[in-house]
Amino acid sequence: MEIINRTQRMRSVSRKVRREQDRTIGLVPTMGALHEGHLSLVREARRMCDTVVVSIFVNPKQFAPTDDFQTYPRDLTKDTMLLADYNVDYIFAPAVEEIYPKNFSTHVEVEGLSDQLEGAARPGHFRGVATVLTILFNIVRPDFAYFGQKDAQQALVVRRLVRDLAFDTEIVVLPTVREESGLAYSSRNAYLSEGERKAAPVLRRALARAESVYAEGERNGRRLAELVRAEIEREPAAQTEYVSVADADTLDPLERLDDRPVLVSLAVRFGKTRLIDNVLLNRARTGKTGALVQP
Ligand code: PAF
């Protein structure tokens, strides 16, 4: 496993792998602080691709000034040790100046999809995500890139980005990985106090409520959202930011649930920590992994 810090080196390794060895490249883009969710992506990349690259880059452009960029957990040594066990070929861990050189002034915006839900709560977030992924895809030139269903809106934005700008990269979205308590793995779980960590599995319980009332025949989007919200509010440590019941392809809010796949997503605060989670209802069109529907 080689750790690469320079864009030029990453570019030439990737060129060599593709040209001389005719091997497929899988990229798992991360911001480090790796957990089981990331590792499930790495495992799948390893299974599918000849060469696996994991990028570790805490991207300043996707954090608002009030966000946690400075305090975001960083531990490259620990991440490297973890990835060594997964037979990863390259870690690409560039410094900020490598990705955003002096006078950097080009940004990528996926309009519409980026403005709802997380985009409304965190203006500019998906512009930062789309910009850094465009750069990473251009440097690494992956055949496949791997994302988690936990960041469902991000997965939709990335799929749209890749389609619209004709990247030669297939986006693979894999199911959310959860702790035994039901809490989805997230690097931000590290911020939770002991009490908040005990409270946070309410998110999974609330989503399970959505699944069960949907299975019982509830088709009113607003009522479904209210039931989810009520379940969250049974937990005093939880402060709901939003509960959304939306079309899983477009993220348009749904009043009436028909035969389209539905994404129920939520953002909830526990003290200073903001967590997101989601579930897909009506998975008929969502493929064997139960991951996000293809556009
Ligand atoms: O999901 C993340 O960790 C980040 O948004 C990503 C995709 C690595 C882009 O910085």
mmCIF file with all atom_site columns, C-alpha atoms and ligand atoms in Angstrom, residues 28-32 38 41 55-60 62-63 72 100 122 125-126 128-130 132-133 136 146-148 151 154 158 187, ligand 1:
data_model
loop_
_atom_site.group_PDB
_atom_site.id
_atom_site.type_symbol
_atom_site.label_atom_id
_atom_site.label_alt_id
_atom_site.label_comp_id
_atom_site.label_asym_id
_atom_site.label_entity_id
_atom_site.label_seq_id
_atom_site.pdbx_PDB_ins_code
_atom_site.Cartn_x
_atom_site.Cartn_y
_atom_site.Cartn_z
_atom_site.occupancy
_atom_site.B_iso_or_equiv
_atom_site.pdbx_formal_charge
_atom_site.auth_seq_id
_atom_site.auth_comp_id
_atom_site.auth_asym_id
_atom_site.auth_atom_id
_atom_site.pdbx_PDB_model_num
ATOM   1  C CA . VAL A 1 28  ? -13.585 5.223  -2.260 1.00 0.00 ? 28  VAL A CA 1
ATOM   2  C CA . PRO A 1 29  ? -13.667 8.968  -1.542 1.00 0.00 ? 29  PRO A CA 1
ATOM   3  C CA . THR A 1 30  ? -13.573 9.726  2.197  1.00 0.00 ? 30  THR A CA 1
ATOM   4  C CA . MET A 1 31  ? -12.730 12.463 4.654  1.00 0.00 ? 31  MET A CA 1
ATOM   5  C CA . GLY A 1 32  ? -10.969 9.934  6.911  1.00 0.00 ? 32  GLY A CA 1
ATOM   6  C CA . HIS A 1 38  ? -16.381 3.233  4.885  1.00 0.00 ? 38  HIS A CA 1
ATOM   7  C CA . LEU A 1 41  ? -17.311 0.414  0.617  1.00 0.00 ? 41  LEU A CA 1
ATOM   8  C CA . SER A 1 55  ? -8.891  9.167  -0.874 1.00 0.00 ? 55  SER A CA 1
ATOM   9  C CA . ILE A 1 56  ? -8.670  10.877 2.489  1.00 0.00 ? 56  ILE A CA 1
ATOM   10 C CA . PHE A 1 57  ? -9.264  14.593 2.238  1.00 0.00 ? 57  PHE A CA 1
ATOM   11 C CA . VAL A 1 58  ? -11.204 16.808 4.624  1.00 0.00 ? 58  VAL A CA 1
ATOM   12 C CA . ASN A 1 59  ? -12.665 19.111 2.019  1.00 0.00 ? 59  ASN A CA 1
ATOM   13 C CA . PRO A 1 60  ? -12.888 22.708 3.300  1.00 0.00 ? 60  PRO A CA 1
ATOM   14 C CA . GLN A 1 62  ? -18.121 21.562 1.803  1.00 0.00 ? 62  GLN A CA 1
ATOM   15 C CA . PHE A 1 63  ? -18.068 23.105 5.292  1.00 0.00 ? 63  PHE A CA 1
ATOM   16 C CA . TYR A 1 72  ? -13.479 17.319 12.165 1.00 0.00 ? 72  TYR A CA 1
ATOM   17 C CA . TYR A 1 100 ? -7.114  23.807 -4.491 1.00 0.00 ? 100 TYR A CA 1
ATOM   18 C CA . ARG A 1 122 ? -26.054 23.685 4.692  1.00 0.00 ? 122 ARG A CA 1
ATOM   19 C CA . HIS A 1 125 ? -22.330 22.059 0.929  1.00 0.00 ? 125 HIS A CA 1
ATOM   20 C CA . PHE A 1 126 ? -23.077 20.133 -2.272 1.00 0.00 ? 126 PHE A CA 1
ATOM   21 C CA . GLY A 1 128 ? -18.186 21.804 -2.326 1.00 0.00 ? 128 GLY A CA 1
ATOM   22 C CA . VAL A 1 129 ? -18.882 18.073 -2.640 1.00 0.00 ? 129 VAL A CA 1
ATOM   23 C CA . ALA A 1 130 ? -19.458 18.233 -6.417 1.00 0.00 ? 130 ALA A CA 1
ATOM   24 C CA . VAL A 1 132 ? -14.002 18.103 -4.916 1.00 0.00 ? 132 VAL A CA 1
ATOM   25 C CA . LEU A 1 133 ? -15.393 14.938 -6.502 1.00 0.00 ? 133 LEU A CA 1
ATOM   26 C CA . LEU A 1 136 ? -10.773 13.619 -7.508 1.00 0.00 ? 136 LEU A CA 1
ATOM   27 C CA . TYR A 1 146 ? -18.317 4.039  -3.948 1.00 0.00 ? 146 TYR A CA 1
ATOM   28 C CA . PHE A 1 147 ? -20.766 5.911  -1.702 1.00 0.00 ? 147 PHE A CA 1
ATOM   29 C CA . GLY A 1 148 ? -22.996 5.036  1.235  1.00 0.00 ? 148 GLY A CA 1
ATOM   30 C CA . ASP A 1 151 ? -25.743 10.154 2.613  1.00 0.00 ? 151 ASP A CA 1
ATOM   31 C CA . GLN A 1 154 ? -25.046 13.096 -1.751 1.00 0.00 ? 154 GLN A CA 1
ATOM   32 C CA . VAL A 1 158 ? -23.032 12.500 -7.434 1.00 0.00 ? 158 VAL A CA 1
ATOM   33 C CA . SER A 1 187 ? -17.534 9.984  11.736 1.00 0.00 ? 187 SER A CA 1
HETATM 34 O O1 . PAF B 2 .   ? -19.043 11.680 2.231  1.00 0.00 ? 1   PAF B O1 1
HETATM 35 C C1 . PAF B 2 .   ? -17.929 12.233 2.405  1.00 0.00 ? 1   PAF B C1 1
HETATM 36 O O2 . PAF B 2 .   ? -17.101 11.806 3.215  1.00 0.00 ? 1   PAF B O2 1
HETATM 37 C C2 . PAF B 2 .   ? -17.565 13.456 1.569  1.00 0.00 ? 1   PAF B C2 1
HETATM 38 O O3 . PAF B 2 .   ? -18.686 14.232 1.323  1.00 0.00 ? 1   PAF B O3 1
HETATM 39 C C3 . PAF B 2 .   ? -16.847 13.107 0.265  1.00 0.00 ? 1   PAF B C3 1
HETATM 40 C C4 . PAF B 2 .   ? -17.728 12.276 -0.658 1.00 0.00 ? 1   PAF B C4 1
HETATM 41 C C5 . PAF B 2 .   ? -15.571 12.326 0.564  1.00 0.00 ? 1   PAF B C5 1
HETATM 42 C C6 . PAF B 2 .   ? -16.465 14.385 -0.492 1.00 0.00 ? 1   PAF B C6 1
HETATM 43 O O4 . PAF B 2 .   ? -15.605 15.171 0.256  1.00 0.00 ? 1   PAF B O4 1
#
